[in-house]
Amino acid sequence: MFKAIVSASTLRDALDSVSVLVEECKIRLNEDDLSIRAVDPANVGMVDLTLDAASFESYEADGGVIGVNLSKLEDFVGMANADQLVELELDEETRKLNIRIDGLSSTLALIDPDSIRQEPDIPDLDLPAEIVLEGAQLDRGIKAADMVSDHVRLRVDDAEEAFHIQAQGDTDDVDFQLDAEDLIDLTSGTADSLFSLDYLKDMNKAIPKDAEVTVELGEEFPVKLHYRIAEGQGNVTYMLAPRIQSD
Amino acid sequence: MGNADLRTLAALSDVSFDDVAGSVVAVDAHNWLYRYLTTTVKFTNSDVYTTSEGDEVANLVGIVQGLPKFFEHDLVPVFVFDGGVTELKDAEVSERRAQREKAEELKQAAEERGDDLAASRLEARTQRLTDVIHETSRGLLERLDVPVVEAPAEGEAQASHIAKRGDADYVGSEDYDTLLFGAPYTLRQLTSKGDPELMDLEATLADLDVTQEQLVDIAILCGTDFNEGISGVGPKTALKEVKEHGDLWAVLEARDAYIENADRVRELFFDPPVTDDYEFDTDISPDIEAARAYVTDEWEVPEAKVERAFDRIEESLVQTGLDQWT
């Protein structure tokens, strides 16, 4: 059983965060929240999303799992204006999801959850540095890095207490330095890792510019990015595996 | 080569690279190399892969172009090279040699006619694995830290053995003989575009309702790399008769037919010369620069020809996967 009403913008923020990594996913319709965990086919980027029941106008579920094609679902939800409400209801018999937006009703055929890639185990990471910044700041650093290279170095300078978003191209370099006072918060520690911009750009696309993003970083370790959606009632965590630093 | 009749009997299914990501594939090296060698030769001007000393190293171009397919899909290849030629295969080898000589003659005729297209197509058919190709293939794989296993005899038998022992998840081969050698799972079409094809031994036996021994008997009746089959007997007839009579000997008796060396061919599939004495490290850390230098400086392949492929190899290997931390 699943029946819920949610604002189109909340649902879109949630779905966008997953669709940048995968085409299809399983959605867990838990009693107290809706959750999605997915990893891209190359096992490089992972997303772990939870939307608490409180982020819905109304929410009833009893622990089922459905499989969806995200671009189709996003197309349907895209028919709503940001402030409109989307009504979702699972038809257990036909295994279809009924979506109603104002007078518009549509039916989405679901995918057999067993045919979707297994949900990944969450890596157990103990990362020494934590940086809290605005989505807009992260966006600026990533855009700058993208001008010169296809990968980016995220680094915390423990001595000067600063976070650097750096990129080195064949001929050109960029370095976006954020000191402790520029950041919302900084827990300094030795941290320096290299990441593919292909992935980070996609994740960045889904992160609202006004979101408070927590970056957990280590030395040649995956990075964790989390931020809240749905006015704090939803949580998105990305994990991205590093590239090997050659020099 | 191989036994295409087996295709009609084998349980085959398409799989996606996602499904097999993260696995180890024991590749029948000669089978794999041969495909890339002929393609390279067919579509490349021979100056590109001929050194100033006159050595032809099209294999180096083929290897760097073929490897990204594994790495980009998070597969670790283990290349299993043939050891000595199995005595029984002599007939096949000399037949291949005869075909090569024939192609060589035709190629010369085409060159004399000035038909370049026909000549380059025929050139592809004259390829064989020379000593230089053997040496340089291993030299390049070693620099790329790609595991290599030397088989005592047939590479596909050894690859199947490695998979049977659980040291590889799949055998990689375009041939169907890996079924006869008892490889639990074989990935085909690793050298072509698109998704691979999975050949499943257990499902094959279940579908046909025969034992592994009976499957080998069926293949022998149709003809294998090691023996001529019985004329007029295809996979369907062979399957029917083996099921009816029980085994090869009973079928031969009922038909009053004879297959030369049949007992030895059977023995070769049931108990091929293979070794447990191999080891390999599936954690690949290649020296890309050394590999580039080996191909372009030492063996004089123009950089432009292999640059993109090396970039792809580099790119696919420097990205780690999250599964390393779970």
PDB file of C-alpha atoms in Angstrom, chain B residues 158-325:
ATOM      1  CA  GLN B 158      43.587 -23.844 -19.179  1.00  0.00           C
ATOM      2  CA  ALA B 159      41.231 -20.837 -19.086  1.00  0.00           C
ATOM      3  CA  SER B 160      38.313 -23.199 -18.479  1.00  0.00           C
ATOM      4  CA  HIS B 161      40.304 -24.912 -15.746  1.00  0.00           C
ATOM      5  CA  ILE B 162      40.986 -21.574 -14.029  1.00  0.00           C
ATOM      6  CA  ALA B 163      37.264 -20.761 -14.135  1.00  0.00           C
ATOM      7  CA  LYS B 164      36.319 -24.240 -12.897  1.00  0.00           C
ATOM      8  CA  ARG B 165      38.594 -23.770  -9.906  1.00  0.00           C
ATOM      9  CA  GLY B 166      36.872 -20.475  -9.163  1.00  0.00           C
ATOM     10  CA  ASP B 167      39.936 -18.291  -9.793  1.00  0.00           C
ATOM     11  CA  ALA B 168      38.087 -16.544 -12.620  1.00  0.00           C
ATOM     12  CA  ASP B 169      34.385 -15.759 -12.885  1.00  0.00           C
ATOM     13  CA  TYR B 170      34.195 -16.280 -16.643  1.00  0.00           C
ATOM     14  CA  VAL B 171      36.155 -17.621 -19.560  1.00  0.00           C
ATOM     15  CA  GLY B 172      36.407 -15.135 -22.417  1.00  0.00           C
ATOM     16  CA  SER B 173      36.402 -16.792 -25.827  1.00  0.00           C
ATOM     17  CA  GLU B 174      34.570 -16.572 -29.119  1.00  0.00           C
ATOM     18  CA  ASP B 175      34.730 -20.351 -29.455  1.00  0.00           C
ATOM     19  CA  TYR B 176      32.212 -22.780 -28.055  1.00  0.00           C
ATOM     20  CA  ASP B 177      34.772 -25.405 -27.049  1.00  0.00           C
ATOM     21  CA  THR B 178      34.959 -23.957 -23.550  1.00  0.00           C
ATOM     22  CA  LEU B 179      31.678 -25.796 -22.925  1.00  0.00           C
ATOM     23  CA  LEU B 180      33.444 -29.070 -23.692  1.00  0.00           C
ATOM     24  CA  PHE B 181      36.338 -28.134 -21.446  1.00  0.00           C
ATOM     25  CA  GLY B 182      33.834 -27.607 -18.657  1.00  0.00           C
ATOM     26  CA  ALA B 183      33.946 -23.814 -18.257  1.00  0.00           C
ATOM     27  CA  PRO B 184      30.914 -22.961 -16.095  1.00  0.00           C
ATOM     28  CA  TYR B 185      30.351 -19.566 -17.727  1.00  0.00           C
ATOM     29  CA  THR B 186      31.817 -18.187 -20.924  1.00  0.00           C
ATOM     30  CA  LEU B 187      31.555 -14.601 -22.106  1.00  0.00           C
ATOM     31  CA  ARG B 188      31.457 -14.284 -25.858  1.00  0.00           C
ATOM     32  CA  GLN B 189      31.601 -11.200 -28.086  1.00  0.00           C
ATOM     33  CA  LEU B 190      34.164  -9.443 -25.939  1.00  0.00           C
ATOM     34  CA  THR B 191      35.867  -8.426 -29.146  1.00  0.00           C
ATOM     35  CA  SER B 192      32.808  -7.029 -30.871  1.00  0.00           C
ATOM     36  CA  LYS B 193      30.613  -4.009 -30.337  1.00  0.00           C
ATOM     37  CA  GLY B 194      27.678  -4.179 -27.974  1.00  0.00           C
ATOM     38  CA  ASP B 195      26.884  -6.375 -25.030  1.00  0.00           C
ATOM     39  CA  PRO B 196      28.527  -9.713 -24.399  1.00  0.00           C
ATOM     40  CA  GLU B 197      26.779 -13.029 -24.720  1.00  0.00           C
ATOM     41  CA  LEU B 198      26.802 -15.422 -21.784  1.00  0.00           C
ATOM     42  CA  MET B 199      27.142 -19.149 -22.378  1.00  0.00           C
ATOM     43  CA  ASP B 200      26.056 -21.196 -19.391  1.00  0.00           C
ATOM     44  CA  LEU B 201      27.242 -24.805 -19.132  1.00  0.00           C
ATOM     45  CA  GLU B 202      24.842 -25.952 -16.436  1.00  0.00           C
ATOM     46  CA  ALA B 203      21.862 -24.458 -18.275  1.00  0.00           C
ATOM     47  CA  THR B 204      23.059 -26.057 -21.518  1.00  0.00           C
ATOM     48  CA  LEU B 205      23.184 -29.494 -19.921  1.00  0.00           C
ATOM     49  CA  ALA B 206      19.803 -28.963 -18.262  1.00  0.00           C
ATOM     50  CA  ASP B 207      18.178 -27.735 -21.494  1.00  0.00           C
ATOM     51  CA  LEU B 208      19.490 -30.686 -23.476  1.00  0.00           C
ATOM     52  CA  ASP B 209      19.033 -33.117 -20.594  1.00  0.00           C
ATOM     53  CA  VAL B 210      22.475 -34.653 -21.097  1.00  0.00           C
ATOM     54  CA  THR B 211      25.585 -35.048 -18.979  1.00  0.00           C
ATOM     55  CA  GLN B 212      28.855 -33.198 -19.575  1.00  0.00           C
ATOM     56  CA  GLU B 213      30.297 -36.460 -20.987  1.00  0.00           C
ATOM     57  CA  GLN B 214      27.393 -36.810 -23.382  1.00  0.00           C
ATOM     58  CA  LEU B 215      27.839 -33.228 -24.553  1.00  0.00           C
ATOM     59  CA  VAL B 216      31.446 -33.997 -25.445  1.00  0.00           C
ATOM     60  CA  ASP B 217      30.297 -37.127 -27.294  1.00  0.00           C
ATOM     61  CA  ILE B 218      27.784 -35.075 -29.262  1.00  0.00           C
ATOM     62  CA  ALA B 219      30.502 -32.614 -30.226  1.00  0.00           C
ATOM     63  CA  ILE B 220      32.843 -35.399 -31.308  1.00  0.00           C
ATOM     64  CA  LEU B 221      30.139 -36.837 -33.553  1.00  0.00           C
ATOM     65  CA  CYS B 222      29.681 -33.416 -35.199  1.00  0.00           C
ATOM     66  CA  GLY B 223      33.417 -32.813 -35.406  1.00  0.00           C
ATOM     67  CA  THR B 224      35.761 -30.735 -33.226  1.00  0.00           C
ATOM     68  CA  ASP B 225      39.118 -29.025 -33.613  1.00  0.00           C
ATOM     69  CA  PHE B 226      40.631 -32.438 -32.969  1.00  0.00           C
ATOM     70  CA  ASN B 227      38.599 -34.761 -35.127  1.00  0.00           C
ATOM     71  CA  GLU B 228      36.466 -34.987 -38.236  1.00  0.00           C
ATOM     72  CA  GLY B 229      32.832 -35.651 -37.446  1.00  0.00           C
ATOM     73  CA  ILE B 230      30.688 -38.246 -39.086  1.00  0.00           C
ATOM     74  CA  SER B 231      29.529 -37.003 -42.431  1.00  0.00           C
ATOM     75  CA  GLY B 232      25.887 -35.990 -42.387  1.00  0.00           C
ATOM     76  CA  VAL B 233      25.644 -35.845 -38.599  1.00  0.00           C
ATOM     77  CA  GLY B 234      24.738 -32.422 -37.254  1.00  0.00           C
ATOM     78  CA  PRO B 235      24.008 -31.335 -33.701  1.00  0.00           C
ATOM     79  CA  LYS B 236      20.363 -32.414 -33.748  1.00  0.00           C
ATOM     80  CA  THR B 237      21.062 -35.944 -34.946  1.00  0.00           C
ATOM     81  CA  ALA B 238      24.035 -36.288 -32.624  1.00  0.00           C
ATOM     82  CA  LEU B 239      21.972 -35.158 -29.635  1.00  0.00           C
ATOM     83  CA  LYS B 240      19.172 -37.548 -30.470  1.00  0.00           C
ATOM     84  CA  GLU B 241      21.438 -40.528 -31.007  1.00  0.00           C
ATOM     85  CA  VAL B 242      23.597 -39.932 -27.931  1.00  0.00           C
ATOM     86  CA  LYS B 243      20.465 -39.712 -25.808  1.00  0.00           C
ATOM     87  CA  GLU B 244      19.079 -42.814 -27.436  1.00  0.00           C
ATOM     88  CA  HIS B 245      22.208 -44.962 -27.195  1.00  0.00           C
ATOM     89  CA  GLY B 246      23.835 -43.437 -24.136  1.00  0.00           C
ATOM     90  CA  ASP B 247      27.337 -42.568 -25.307  1.00  0.00           C
ATOM     91  CA  LEU B 248      29.673 -42.147 -28.261  1.00  0.00           C
ATOM     92  CA  TRP B 249      30.707 -45.794 -28.459  1.00  0.00           C
ATOM     93  CA  ALA B 250      27.127 -47.021 -28.559  1.00  0.00           C
ATOM     94  CA  VAL B 251      26.261 -44.502 -31.284  1.00  0.00           C
ATOM     95  CA  LEU B 252      29.279 -45.532 -33.348  1.00  0.00           C
ATOM     96  CA  GLU B 253      28.390 -49.167 -32.916  1.00  0.00           C
ATOM     97  CA  ALA B 254      24.766 -48.611 -33.928  1.00  0.00           C
ATOM     98  CA  ARG B 255      25.881 -46.690 -36.999  1.00  0.00           C
ATOM     99  CA  ASP B 256      28.775 -49.042 -37.666  1.00  0.00           C
ATOM    100  CA  ALA B 257      30.925 -45.923 -37.921  1.00  0.00           C
ATOM    101  CA  TYR B 258      34.467 -45.095 -36.828  1.00  0.00           C
ATOM    102  CA  ILE B 259      36.127 -41.892 -35.643  1.00  0.00           C
ATOM    103  CA  GLU B 260      39.875 -41.799 -35.603  1.00  0.00           C
ATOM    104  CA  ASN B 261      41.413 -41.201 -32.177  1.00  0.00           C
ATOM    105  CA  ALA B 262      37.966 -40.842 -30.638  1.00  0.00           C
ATOM    106  CA  ASP B 263      39.165 -42.150 -27.282  1.00  0.00           C
ATOM    107  CA  ARG B 264      42.026 -39.659 -27.200  1.00  0.00           C
ATOM    108  CA  VAL B 265      39.806 -36.752 -28.219  1.00  0.00           C
ATOM    109  CA  ARG B 266      37.401 -37.627 -25.416  1.00  0.00           C
ATOM    110  CA  GLU B 267      40.254 -37.865 -22.973  1.00  0.00           C
ATOM    111  CA  LEU B 268      41.501 -34.483 -24.120  1.00  0.00           C
ATOM    112  CA  PHE B 269      38.218 -32.798 -23.241  1.00  0.00           C
ATOM    113  CA  PHE B 270      37.691 -34.686 -20.003  1.00  0.00           C
ATOM    114  CA  ASP B 271      41.237 -34.423 -18.777  1.00  0.00           C
ATOM    115  CA  PRO B 272      43.159 -31.867 -20.837  1.00  0.00           C
ATOM    116  CA  PRO B 273      46.763 -30.947 -20.055  1.00  0.00           C
ATOM    117  CA  VAL B 274      46.284 -28.094 -17.605  1.00  0.00           C
ATOM    118  CA  THR B 275      48.166 -26.846 -14.607  1.00  0.00           C
ATOM    119  CA  ASP B 276      47.285 -25.675 -11.098  1.00  0.00           C
ATOM    120  CA  ASP B 277      50.660 -24.028 -10.974  1.00  0.00           C
ATOM    121  CA  TYR B 278      49.713 -20.460 -11.879  1.00  0.00           C
ATOM    122  CA  GLU B 279      49.232 -17.284  -9.954  1.00  0.00           C
ATOM    123  CA  PHE B 280      48.121 -13.837 -10.848  1.00  0.00           C
ATOM    124  CA  ASP B 281      47.319 -10.584  -9.146  1.00  0.00           C
ATOM    125  CA  THR B 282      44.023  -9.041 -10.248  1.00  0.00           C
ATOM    126  CA  ASP B 283      44.939  -5.672  -8.759  1.00  0.00           C
ATOM    127  CA  ILE B 284      46.214  -3.982 -11.903  1.00  0.00           C
ATOM    128  CA  SER B 285      48.588  -1.041 -11.603  1.00  0.00           C
ATOM    129  CA  PRO B 286      49.968  -0.384 -15.046  1.00  0.00           C
ATOM    130  CA  ASP B 287      52.946   1.701 -16.029  1.00  0.00           C
ATOM    131  CA  ILE B 288      51.201   3.517 -18.866  1.00  0.00           C
ATOM    132  CA  GLU B 289      54.244   5.585 -19.785  1.00  0.00           C
ATOM    133  CA  ALA B 290      56.445   2.491 -20.066  1.00  0.00           C
ATOM    134  CA  ALA B 291      53.767   0.786 -22.159  1.00  0.00           C
ATOM    135  CA  ARG B 292      53.500   3.804 -24.472  1.00  0.00           C
ATOM    136  CA  ALA B 293      57.258   3.957 -24.869  1.00  0.00           C
ATOM    137  CA  TYR B 294      57.402   0.219 -25.562  1.00  0.00           C
ATOM    138  CA  VAL B 295      54.870   0.499 -28.374  1.00  0.00           C
ATOM    139  CA  THR B 296      55.882   3.804 -29.935  1.00  0.00           C
ATOM    140  CA  ASP B 297      59.648   4.007 -29.316  1.00  0.00           C
ATOM    141  CA  GLU B 298      60.814   0.446 -29.063  1.00  0.00           C
ATOM    142  CA  TRP B 299      58.449  -1.025 -31.664  1.00  0.00           C
ATOM    143  CA  GLU B 300      57.986   2.140 -33.722  1.00  0.00           C
ATOM    144  CA  VAL B 301      54.204   2.268 -33.946  1.00  0.00           C
ATOM    145  CA  PRO B 302      53.207   5.885 -34.768  1.00  0.00           C
ATOM    146  CA  GLU B 303      51.957   7.613 -31.640  1.00  0.00           C
ATOM    147  CA  ALA B 304      48.819   8.922 -33.340  1.00  0.00           C
ATOM    148  CA  LYS B 305      47.693   5.357 -33.991  1.00  0.00           C
ATOM    149  CA  VAL B 306      47.620   4.326 -30.318  1.00  0.00           C
ATOM    150  CA  GLU B 307      47.272   7.633 -28.467  1.00  0.00           C
ATOM    151  CA  ARG B 308      43.506   7.529 -28.065  1.00  0.00           C
ATOM    152  CA  ALA B 309      43.483   3.903 -26.954  1.00  0.00           C
ATOM    153  CA  PHE B 310      46.182   4.583 -24.361  1.00  0.00           C
ATOM    154  CA  ASP B 311      44.215   7.584 -23.108  1.00  0.00           C
ATOM    155  CA  ARG B 312      41.197   5.344 -22.689  1.00  0.00           C
ATOM    156  CA  ILE B 313      43.232   2.755 -20.794  1.00  0.00           C
ATOM    157  CA  GLU B 314      44.697   5.429 -18.537  1.00  0.00           C
ATOM    158  CA  GLU B 315      41.341   7.034 -17.891  1.00  0.00           C
ATOM    159  CA  SER B 316      39.621   3.750 -17.070  1.00  0.00           C
ATOM    160  CA  LEU B 317      42.309   2.658 -14.644  1.00  0.00           C
ATOM    161  CA  VAL B 318      42.855   5.808 -12.608  1.00  0.00           C
ATOM    162  CA  GLN B 319      39.241   5.956 -11.497  1.00  0.00           C
ATOM    163  CA  THR B 320      38.672   3.863  -8.378  1.00  0.00           C
ATOM    164  CA  GLY B 321      35.358   2.218  -7.486  1.00  0.00           C
ATOM    165  CA  LEU B 322      33.356   2.685  -4.294  1.00  0.00           C
ATOM    166  CA  ASP B 323      33.359  -1.077  -3.744  1.00  0.00           C
ATOM    167  CA  GLN B 324      36.968  -0.733  -2.598  1.00  0.00           C
ATOM    168  CA  TRP B 325      35.661   0.835   0.577  1.00  0.00           C
TER     169      TRP B 325
END
